[in-house]
PDB file of C-alpha atoms in Angstrom:
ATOM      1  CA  UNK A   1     305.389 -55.305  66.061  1.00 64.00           C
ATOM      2  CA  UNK A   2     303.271 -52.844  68.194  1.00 75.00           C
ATOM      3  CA  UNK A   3     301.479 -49.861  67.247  1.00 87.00           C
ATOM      4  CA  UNK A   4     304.031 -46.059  67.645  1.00 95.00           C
ATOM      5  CA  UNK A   5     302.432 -44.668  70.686  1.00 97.00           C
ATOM      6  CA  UNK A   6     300.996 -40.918  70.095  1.00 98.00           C
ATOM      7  CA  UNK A   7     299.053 -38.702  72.212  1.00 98.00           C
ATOM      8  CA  UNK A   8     295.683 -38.870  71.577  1.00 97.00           C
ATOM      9  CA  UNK A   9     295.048 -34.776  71.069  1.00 97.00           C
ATOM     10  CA  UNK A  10     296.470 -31.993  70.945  1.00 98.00           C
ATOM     11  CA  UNK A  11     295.260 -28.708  70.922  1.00 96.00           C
ATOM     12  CA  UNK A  12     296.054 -24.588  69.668  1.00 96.00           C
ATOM     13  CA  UNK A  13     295.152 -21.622  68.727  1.00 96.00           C
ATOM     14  CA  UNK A  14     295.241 -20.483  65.152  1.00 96.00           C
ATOM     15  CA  UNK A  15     299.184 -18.655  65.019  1.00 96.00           C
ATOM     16  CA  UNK A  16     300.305 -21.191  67.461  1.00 97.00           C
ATOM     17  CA  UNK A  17     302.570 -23.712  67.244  1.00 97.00           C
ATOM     18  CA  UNK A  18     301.608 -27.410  68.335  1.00 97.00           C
ATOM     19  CA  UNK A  19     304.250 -30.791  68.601  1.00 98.00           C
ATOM     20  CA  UNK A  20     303.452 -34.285  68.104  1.00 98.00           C
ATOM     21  CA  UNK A  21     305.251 -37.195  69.392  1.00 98.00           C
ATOM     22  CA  UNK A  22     305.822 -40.642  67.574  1.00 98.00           C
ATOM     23  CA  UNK A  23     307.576 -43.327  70.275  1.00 97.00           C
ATOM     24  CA  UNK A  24     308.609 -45.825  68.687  1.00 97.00           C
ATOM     25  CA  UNK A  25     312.018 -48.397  69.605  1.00 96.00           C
ATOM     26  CA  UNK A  26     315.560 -48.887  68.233  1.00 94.00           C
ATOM     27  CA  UNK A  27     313.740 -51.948  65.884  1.00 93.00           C
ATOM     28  CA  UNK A  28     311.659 -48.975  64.245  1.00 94.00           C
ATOM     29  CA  UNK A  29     311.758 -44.841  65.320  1.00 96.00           C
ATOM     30  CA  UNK A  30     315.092 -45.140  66.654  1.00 95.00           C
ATOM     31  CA  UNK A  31     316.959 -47.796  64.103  1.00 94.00           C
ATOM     32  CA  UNK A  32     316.089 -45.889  60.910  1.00 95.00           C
ATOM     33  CA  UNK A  33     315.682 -42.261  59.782  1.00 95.00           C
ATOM     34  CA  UNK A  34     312.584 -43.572  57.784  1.00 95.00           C
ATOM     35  CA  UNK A  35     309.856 -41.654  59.706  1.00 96.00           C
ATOM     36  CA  UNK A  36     306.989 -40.284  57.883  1.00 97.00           C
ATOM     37  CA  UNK A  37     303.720 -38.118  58.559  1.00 98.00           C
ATOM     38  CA  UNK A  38     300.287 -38.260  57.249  1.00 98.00           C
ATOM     39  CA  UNK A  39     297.584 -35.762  57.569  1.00 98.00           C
ATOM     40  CA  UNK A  40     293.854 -37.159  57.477  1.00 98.00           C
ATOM     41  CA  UNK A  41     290.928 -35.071  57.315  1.00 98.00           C
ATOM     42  CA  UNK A  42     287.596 -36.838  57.962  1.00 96.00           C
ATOM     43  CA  UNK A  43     286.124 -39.248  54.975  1.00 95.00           C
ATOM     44  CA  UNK A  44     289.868 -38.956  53.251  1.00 97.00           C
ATOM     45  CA  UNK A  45     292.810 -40.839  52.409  1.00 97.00           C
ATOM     46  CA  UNK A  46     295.752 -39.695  54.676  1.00 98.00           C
ATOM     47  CA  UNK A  47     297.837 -37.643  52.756  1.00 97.00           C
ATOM     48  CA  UNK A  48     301.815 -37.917  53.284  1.00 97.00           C
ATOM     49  CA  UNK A  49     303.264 -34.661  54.891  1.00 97.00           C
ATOM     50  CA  UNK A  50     306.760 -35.104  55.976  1.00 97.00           C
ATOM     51  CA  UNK A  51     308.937 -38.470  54.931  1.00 96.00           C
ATOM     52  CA  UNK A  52     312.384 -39.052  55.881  1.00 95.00           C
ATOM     53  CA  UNK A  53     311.928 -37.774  58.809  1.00 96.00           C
ATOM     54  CA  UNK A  54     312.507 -33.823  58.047  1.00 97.00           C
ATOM     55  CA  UNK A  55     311.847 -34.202  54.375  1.00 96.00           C
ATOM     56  CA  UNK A  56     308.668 -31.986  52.845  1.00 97.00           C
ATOM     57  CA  UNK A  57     307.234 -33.649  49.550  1.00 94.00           C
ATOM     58  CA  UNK A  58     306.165 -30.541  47.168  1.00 94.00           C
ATOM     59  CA  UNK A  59     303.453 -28.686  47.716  1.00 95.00           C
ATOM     60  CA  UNK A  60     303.478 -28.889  51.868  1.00 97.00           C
ATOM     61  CA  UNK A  61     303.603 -25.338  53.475  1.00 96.00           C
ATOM     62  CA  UNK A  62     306.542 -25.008  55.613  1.00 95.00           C
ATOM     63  CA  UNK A  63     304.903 -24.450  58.335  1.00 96.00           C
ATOM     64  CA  UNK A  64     304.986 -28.486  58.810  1.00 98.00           C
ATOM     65  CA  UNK A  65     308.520 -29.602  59.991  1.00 98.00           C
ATOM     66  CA  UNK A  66     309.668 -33.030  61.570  1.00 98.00           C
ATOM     67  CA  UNK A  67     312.549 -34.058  63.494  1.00 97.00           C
ATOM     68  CA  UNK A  68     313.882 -37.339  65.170  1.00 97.00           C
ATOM     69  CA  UNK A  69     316.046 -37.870  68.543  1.00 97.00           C
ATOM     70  CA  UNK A  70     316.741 -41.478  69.790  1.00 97.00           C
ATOM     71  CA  UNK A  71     313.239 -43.601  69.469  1.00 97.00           C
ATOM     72  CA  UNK A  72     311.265 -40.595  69.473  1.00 98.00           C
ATOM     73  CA  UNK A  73     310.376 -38.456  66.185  1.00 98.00           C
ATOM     74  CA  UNK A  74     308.270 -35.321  66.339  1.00 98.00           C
ATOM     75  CA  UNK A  75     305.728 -33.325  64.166  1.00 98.00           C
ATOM     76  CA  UNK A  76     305.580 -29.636  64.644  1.00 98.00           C
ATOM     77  CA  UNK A  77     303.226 -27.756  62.879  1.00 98.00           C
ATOM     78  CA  UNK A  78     303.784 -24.061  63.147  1.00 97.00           C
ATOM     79  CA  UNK A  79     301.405 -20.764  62.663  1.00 95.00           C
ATOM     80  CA  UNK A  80     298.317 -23.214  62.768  1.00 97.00           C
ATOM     81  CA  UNK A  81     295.902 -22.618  60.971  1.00 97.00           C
ATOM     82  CA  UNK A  82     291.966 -24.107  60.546  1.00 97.00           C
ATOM     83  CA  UNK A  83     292.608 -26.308  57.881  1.00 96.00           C
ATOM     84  CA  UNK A  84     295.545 -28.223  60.393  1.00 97.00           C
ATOM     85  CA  UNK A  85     292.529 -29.587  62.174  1.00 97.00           C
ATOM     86  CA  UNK A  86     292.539 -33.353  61.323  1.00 98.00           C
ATOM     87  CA  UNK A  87     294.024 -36.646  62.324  1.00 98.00           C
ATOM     88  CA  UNK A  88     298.212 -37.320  62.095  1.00 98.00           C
ATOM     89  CA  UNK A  89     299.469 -40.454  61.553  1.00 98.00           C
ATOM     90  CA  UNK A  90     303.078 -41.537  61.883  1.00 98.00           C
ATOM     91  CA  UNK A  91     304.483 -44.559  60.180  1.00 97.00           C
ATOM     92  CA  UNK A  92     308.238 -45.604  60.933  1.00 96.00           C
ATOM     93  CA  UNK A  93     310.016 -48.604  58.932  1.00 94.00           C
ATOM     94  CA  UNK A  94     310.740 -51.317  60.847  1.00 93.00           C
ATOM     95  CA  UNK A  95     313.673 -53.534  59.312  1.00 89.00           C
ATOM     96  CA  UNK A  96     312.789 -55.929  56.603  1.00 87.00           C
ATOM     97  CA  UNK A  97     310.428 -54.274  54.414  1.00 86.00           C
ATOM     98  CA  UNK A  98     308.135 -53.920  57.093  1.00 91.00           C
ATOM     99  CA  UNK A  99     306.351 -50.748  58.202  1.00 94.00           C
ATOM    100  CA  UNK A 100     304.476 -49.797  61.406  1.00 95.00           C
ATOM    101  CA  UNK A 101     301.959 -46.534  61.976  1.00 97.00           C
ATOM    102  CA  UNK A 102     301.394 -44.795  64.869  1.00 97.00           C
ATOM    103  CA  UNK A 103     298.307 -44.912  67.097  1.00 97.00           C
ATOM    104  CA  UNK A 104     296.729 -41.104  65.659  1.00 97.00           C
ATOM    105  CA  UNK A 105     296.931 -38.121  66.896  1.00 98.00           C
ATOM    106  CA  UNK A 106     293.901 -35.525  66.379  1.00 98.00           C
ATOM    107  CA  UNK A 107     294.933 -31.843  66.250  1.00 98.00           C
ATOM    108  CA  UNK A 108     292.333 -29.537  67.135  1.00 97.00           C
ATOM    109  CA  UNK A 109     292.555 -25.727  65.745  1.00 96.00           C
ATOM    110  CA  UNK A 110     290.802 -24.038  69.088  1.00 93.00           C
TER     111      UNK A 110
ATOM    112  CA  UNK B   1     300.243 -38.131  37.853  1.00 94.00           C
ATOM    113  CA  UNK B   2     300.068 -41.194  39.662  1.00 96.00           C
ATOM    114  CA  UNK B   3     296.194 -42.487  40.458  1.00 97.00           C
ATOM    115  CA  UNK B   4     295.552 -45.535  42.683  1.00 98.00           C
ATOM    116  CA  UNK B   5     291.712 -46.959  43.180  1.00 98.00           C
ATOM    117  CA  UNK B   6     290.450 -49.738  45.274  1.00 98.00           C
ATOM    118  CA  UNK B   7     288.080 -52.216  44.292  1.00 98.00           C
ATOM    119  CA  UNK B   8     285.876 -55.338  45.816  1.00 96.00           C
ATOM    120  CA  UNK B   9     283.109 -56.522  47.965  1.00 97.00           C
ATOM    121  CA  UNK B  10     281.886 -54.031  50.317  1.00 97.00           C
ATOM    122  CA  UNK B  11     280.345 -57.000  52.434  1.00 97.00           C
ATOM    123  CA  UNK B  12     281.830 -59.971  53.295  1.00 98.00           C
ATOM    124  CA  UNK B  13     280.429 -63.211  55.666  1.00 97.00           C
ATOM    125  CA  UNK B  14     282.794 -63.984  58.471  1.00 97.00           C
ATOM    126  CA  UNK B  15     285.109 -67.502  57.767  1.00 97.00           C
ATOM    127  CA  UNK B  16     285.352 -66.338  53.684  1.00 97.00           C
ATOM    128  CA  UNK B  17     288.245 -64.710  51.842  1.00 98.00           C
ATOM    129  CA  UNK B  18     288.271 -61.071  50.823  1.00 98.00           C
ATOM    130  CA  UNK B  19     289.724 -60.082  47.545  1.00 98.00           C
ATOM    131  CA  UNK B  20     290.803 -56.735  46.660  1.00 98.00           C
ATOM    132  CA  UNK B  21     292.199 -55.053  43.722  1.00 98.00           C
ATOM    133  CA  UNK B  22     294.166 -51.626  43.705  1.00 98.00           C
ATOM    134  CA  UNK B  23     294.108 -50.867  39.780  1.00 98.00           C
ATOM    135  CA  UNK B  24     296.718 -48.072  39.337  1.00 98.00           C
ATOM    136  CA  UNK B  25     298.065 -45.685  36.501  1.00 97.00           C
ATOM    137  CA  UNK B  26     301.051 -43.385  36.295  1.00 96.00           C
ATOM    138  CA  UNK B  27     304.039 -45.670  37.603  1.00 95.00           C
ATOM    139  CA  UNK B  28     304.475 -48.995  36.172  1.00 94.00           C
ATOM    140  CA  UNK B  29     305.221 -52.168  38.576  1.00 94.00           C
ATOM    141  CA  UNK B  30     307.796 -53.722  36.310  1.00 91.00           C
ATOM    142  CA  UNK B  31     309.899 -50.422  36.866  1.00 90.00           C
ATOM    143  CA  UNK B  32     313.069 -50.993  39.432  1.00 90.00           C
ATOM    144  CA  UNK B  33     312.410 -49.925  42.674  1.00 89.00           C
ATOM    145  CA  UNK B  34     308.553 -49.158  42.731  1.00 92.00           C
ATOM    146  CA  UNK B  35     306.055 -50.789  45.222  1.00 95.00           C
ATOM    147  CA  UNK B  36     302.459 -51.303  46.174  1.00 97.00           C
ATOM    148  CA  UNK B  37     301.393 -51.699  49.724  1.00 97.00           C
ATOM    149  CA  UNK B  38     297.917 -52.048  51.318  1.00 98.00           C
ATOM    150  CA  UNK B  39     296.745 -50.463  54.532  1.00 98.00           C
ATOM    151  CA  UNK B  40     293.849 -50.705  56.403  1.00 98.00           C
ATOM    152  CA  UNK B  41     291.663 -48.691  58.954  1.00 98.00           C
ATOM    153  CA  UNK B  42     288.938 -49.827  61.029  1.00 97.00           C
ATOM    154  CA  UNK B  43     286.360 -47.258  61.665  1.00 97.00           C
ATOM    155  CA  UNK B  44     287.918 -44.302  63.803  1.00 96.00           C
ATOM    156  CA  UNK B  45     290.504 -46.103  64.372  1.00 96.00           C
ATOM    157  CA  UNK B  46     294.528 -46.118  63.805  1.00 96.00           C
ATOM    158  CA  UNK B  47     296.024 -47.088  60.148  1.00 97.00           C
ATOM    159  CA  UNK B  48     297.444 -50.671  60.254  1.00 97.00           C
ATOM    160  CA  UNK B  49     300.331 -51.729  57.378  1.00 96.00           C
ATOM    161  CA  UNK B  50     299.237 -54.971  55.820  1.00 97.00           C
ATOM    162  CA  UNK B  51     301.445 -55.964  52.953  1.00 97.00           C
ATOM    163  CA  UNK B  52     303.977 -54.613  50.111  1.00 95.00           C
ATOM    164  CA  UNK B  53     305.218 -55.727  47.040  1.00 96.00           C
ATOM    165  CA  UNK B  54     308.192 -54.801  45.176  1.00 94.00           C
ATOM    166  CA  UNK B  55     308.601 -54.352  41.361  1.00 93.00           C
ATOM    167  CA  UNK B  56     311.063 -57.695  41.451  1.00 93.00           C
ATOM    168  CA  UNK B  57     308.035 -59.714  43.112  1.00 95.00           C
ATOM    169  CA  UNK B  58     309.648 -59.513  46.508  1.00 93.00           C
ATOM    170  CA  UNK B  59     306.774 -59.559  48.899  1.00 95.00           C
ATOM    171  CA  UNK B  60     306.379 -58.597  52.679  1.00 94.00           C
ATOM    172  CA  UNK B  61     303.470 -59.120  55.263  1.00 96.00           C
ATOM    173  CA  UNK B  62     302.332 -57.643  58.602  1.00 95.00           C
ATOM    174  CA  UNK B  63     303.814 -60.201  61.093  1.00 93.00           C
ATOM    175  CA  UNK B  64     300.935 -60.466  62.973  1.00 93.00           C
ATOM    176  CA  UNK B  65     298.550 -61.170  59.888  1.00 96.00           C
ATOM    177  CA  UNK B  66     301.244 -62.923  57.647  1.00 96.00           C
ATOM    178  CA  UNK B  67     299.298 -66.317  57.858  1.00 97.00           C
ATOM    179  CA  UNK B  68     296.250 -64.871  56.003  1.00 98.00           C
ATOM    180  CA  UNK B  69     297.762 -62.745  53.579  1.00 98.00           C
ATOM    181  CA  UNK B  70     298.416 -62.804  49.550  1.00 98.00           C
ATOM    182  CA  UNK B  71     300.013 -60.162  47.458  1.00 98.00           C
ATOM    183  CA  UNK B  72     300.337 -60.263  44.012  1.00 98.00           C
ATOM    184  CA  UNK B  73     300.499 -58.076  41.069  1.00 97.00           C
ATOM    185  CA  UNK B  74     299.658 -58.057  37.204  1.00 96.00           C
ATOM    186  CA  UNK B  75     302.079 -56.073  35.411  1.00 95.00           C
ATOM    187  CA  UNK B  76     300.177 -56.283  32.095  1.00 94.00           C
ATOM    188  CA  UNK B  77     296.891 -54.654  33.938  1.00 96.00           C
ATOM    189  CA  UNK B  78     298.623 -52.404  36.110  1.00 97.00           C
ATOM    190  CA  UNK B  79     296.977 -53.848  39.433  1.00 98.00           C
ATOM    191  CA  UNK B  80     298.042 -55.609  42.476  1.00 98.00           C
ATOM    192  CA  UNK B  81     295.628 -58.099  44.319  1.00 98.00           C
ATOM    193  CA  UNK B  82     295.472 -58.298  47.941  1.00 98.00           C
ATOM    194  CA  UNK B  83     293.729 -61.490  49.657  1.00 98.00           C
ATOM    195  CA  UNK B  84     292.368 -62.138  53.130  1.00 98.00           C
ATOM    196  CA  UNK B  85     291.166 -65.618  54.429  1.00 98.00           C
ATOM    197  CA  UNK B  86     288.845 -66.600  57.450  1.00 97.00           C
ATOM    198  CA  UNK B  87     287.420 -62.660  57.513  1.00 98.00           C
ATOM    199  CA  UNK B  88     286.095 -61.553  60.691  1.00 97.00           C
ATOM    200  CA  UNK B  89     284.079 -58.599  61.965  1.00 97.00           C
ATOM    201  CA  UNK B  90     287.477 -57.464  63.495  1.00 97.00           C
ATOM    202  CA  UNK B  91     288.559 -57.219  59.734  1.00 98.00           C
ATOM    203  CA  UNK B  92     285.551 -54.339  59.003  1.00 98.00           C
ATOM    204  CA  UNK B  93     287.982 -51.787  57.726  1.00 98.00           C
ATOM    205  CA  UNK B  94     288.811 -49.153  55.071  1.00 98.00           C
ATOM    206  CA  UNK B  95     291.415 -51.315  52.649  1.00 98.00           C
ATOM    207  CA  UNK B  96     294.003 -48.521  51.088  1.00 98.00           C
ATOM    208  CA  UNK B  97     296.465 -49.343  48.941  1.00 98.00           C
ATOM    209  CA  UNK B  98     299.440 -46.727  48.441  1.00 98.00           C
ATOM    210  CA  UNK B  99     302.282 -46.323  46.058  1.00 97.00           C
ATOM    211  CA  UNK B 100     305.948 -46.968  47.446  1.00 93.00           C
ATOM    212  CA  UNK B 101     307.961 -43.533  46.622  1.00 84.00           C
ATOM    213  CA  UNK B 102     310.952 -45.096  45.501  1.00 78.00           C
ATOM    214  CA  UNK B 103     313.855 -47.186  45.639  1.00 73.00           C
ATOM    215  CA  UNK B 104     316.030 -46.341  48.833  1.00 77.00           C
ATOM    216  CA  UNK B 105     312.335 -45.015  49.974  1.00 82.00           C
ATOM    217  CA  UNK B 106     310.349 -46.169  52.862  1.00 89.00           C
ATOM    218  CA  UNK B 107     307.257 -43.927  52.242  1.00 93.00           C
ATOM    219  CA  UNK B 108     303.898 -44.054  50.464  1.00 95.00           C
ATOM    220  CA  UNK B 109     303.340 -41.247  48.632  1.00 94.00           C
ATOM    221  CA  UNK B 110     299.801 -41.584  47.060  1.00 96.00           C
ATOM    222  CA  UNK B 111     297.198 -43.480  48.088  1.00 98.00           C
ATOM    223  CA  UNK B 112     294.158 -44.924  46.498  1.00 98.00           C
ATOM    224  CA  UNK B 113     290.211 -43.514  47.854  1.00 97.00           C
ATOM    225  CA  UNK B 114     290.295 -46.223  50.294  1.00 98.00           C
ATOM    226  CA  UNK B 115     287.276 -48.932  49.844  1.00 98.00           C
ATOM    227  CA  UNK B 116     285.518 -49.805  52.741  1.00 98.00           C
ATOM    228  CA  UNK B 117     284.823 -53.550  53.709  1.00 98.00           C
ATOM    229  CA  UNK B 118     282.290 -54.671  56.197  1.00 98.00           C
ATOM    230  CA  UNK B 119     282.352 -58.397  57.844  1.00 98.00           C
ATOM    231  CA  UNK B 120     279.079 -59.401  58.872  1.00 96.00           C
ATOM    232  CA  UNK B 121     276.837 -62.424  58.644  1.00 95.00           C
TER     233      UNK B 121
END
């Protein structure tokens, strides 16, 4: 059961938009539409931003979306604004009640 | 409103057993469907899924830590106790535990303050 693989950083201007990748394989990403997203700012618990793969839970601005094709799912974060800046965590469910996260993925608001 | 905290050592000596508590309120564990999972992070580093445990007692472990995992829960005292044997500095984490959003759900929704445990002689 190996880590999802993210890119380390990624990087925007405030009004831009900015995509992160979660690679997972057809035992995990690819085998379920359980893919969710966690926002972590420094010194906090991560704090769950898209589940379901596209689903919001209330109270996230809609500027956060998420979408899924074959073993890959996806984070977009749209009109980005200062308080983005943190590290995103994906976590996929991998068959059996088991669950895997991803390796983190530190957006930076330039 | 659903409120998880972590408690136990913050120090531990390599070779012993870690024992932590997540003490929760808002959602009760004898309810169908709900769970309790733990999750750890080592110091800036990635979030790693330990355990889970389902309302019915049905249990699950990370595969690669199975051997040195326990999760139980006490329904009456609304916590769920997570152990680790033969601790070793690789083991100095944040311990989280996080409630399970639902039946049919694969997600964790809220998660406790995290408590941070440090394995050193």
């Amino acid at each position: 059961q190996s880590a999802l693989t993210q890119p380390r950083s990624v990087s925007g201007s405030p009004g831009q938009s900015v995509t992160i990748s979660c690679t997972g394989t057809s035992s995990d990403v690819g085998g379920y539409n359980y893919v969710s997203w966690y926002q972590q700012h420094p010194g906090k618990a991560p704090k769950l931003m898209i589940y379901d793969v596209s689903k919001r839970p209330s109270g996230v601005p809609d500027r956060f979306s998420g979408s899924k094709s074959g073993n890959t799912a996806s984070l977009t974060i749209s009109g980005l604004q200062a308080e983005d800046e943190a590290d995103y965590y994906c976590c996929s469910y991998a068959g059996s009640y088991t669950f895997g996260f991803g390796t983190g993925t530190k957006v930076t608001v330039l | 409103q659903i409120t998880l905290k972590e408690s136990g050592p913050t120090l531990v000596k390599p070779t012993q057993t870690l024992t932590l508590t997540c003490t929760f309120s808002g959602f009760s564990l004898s309810t169908s469907g709900v769970g309790v999972g733990w999750i750890r992070q080592p110091p800036g580093k990635a979030l790693e899924w330990l355990a889970l445990i389902y309302w019915n007692d049905d249990k699950r472990y990370s595969p690669s830590l199975k051997s040195r995992l326990t999760i139980t829960k006490d329904t009456s005292k609304n916590q769920v106790v997570l152990t680790m044997t033969n601790m070793d500095p690789v083991d100095t984490a944040t311990y989280y535990c996080a409630h399970l959003l639902g039946s049919g759900y694969y997600t964790f929704d809220y998660w406790g303050q995290g408590t941070l445990v440090t394995v050193s002689s």
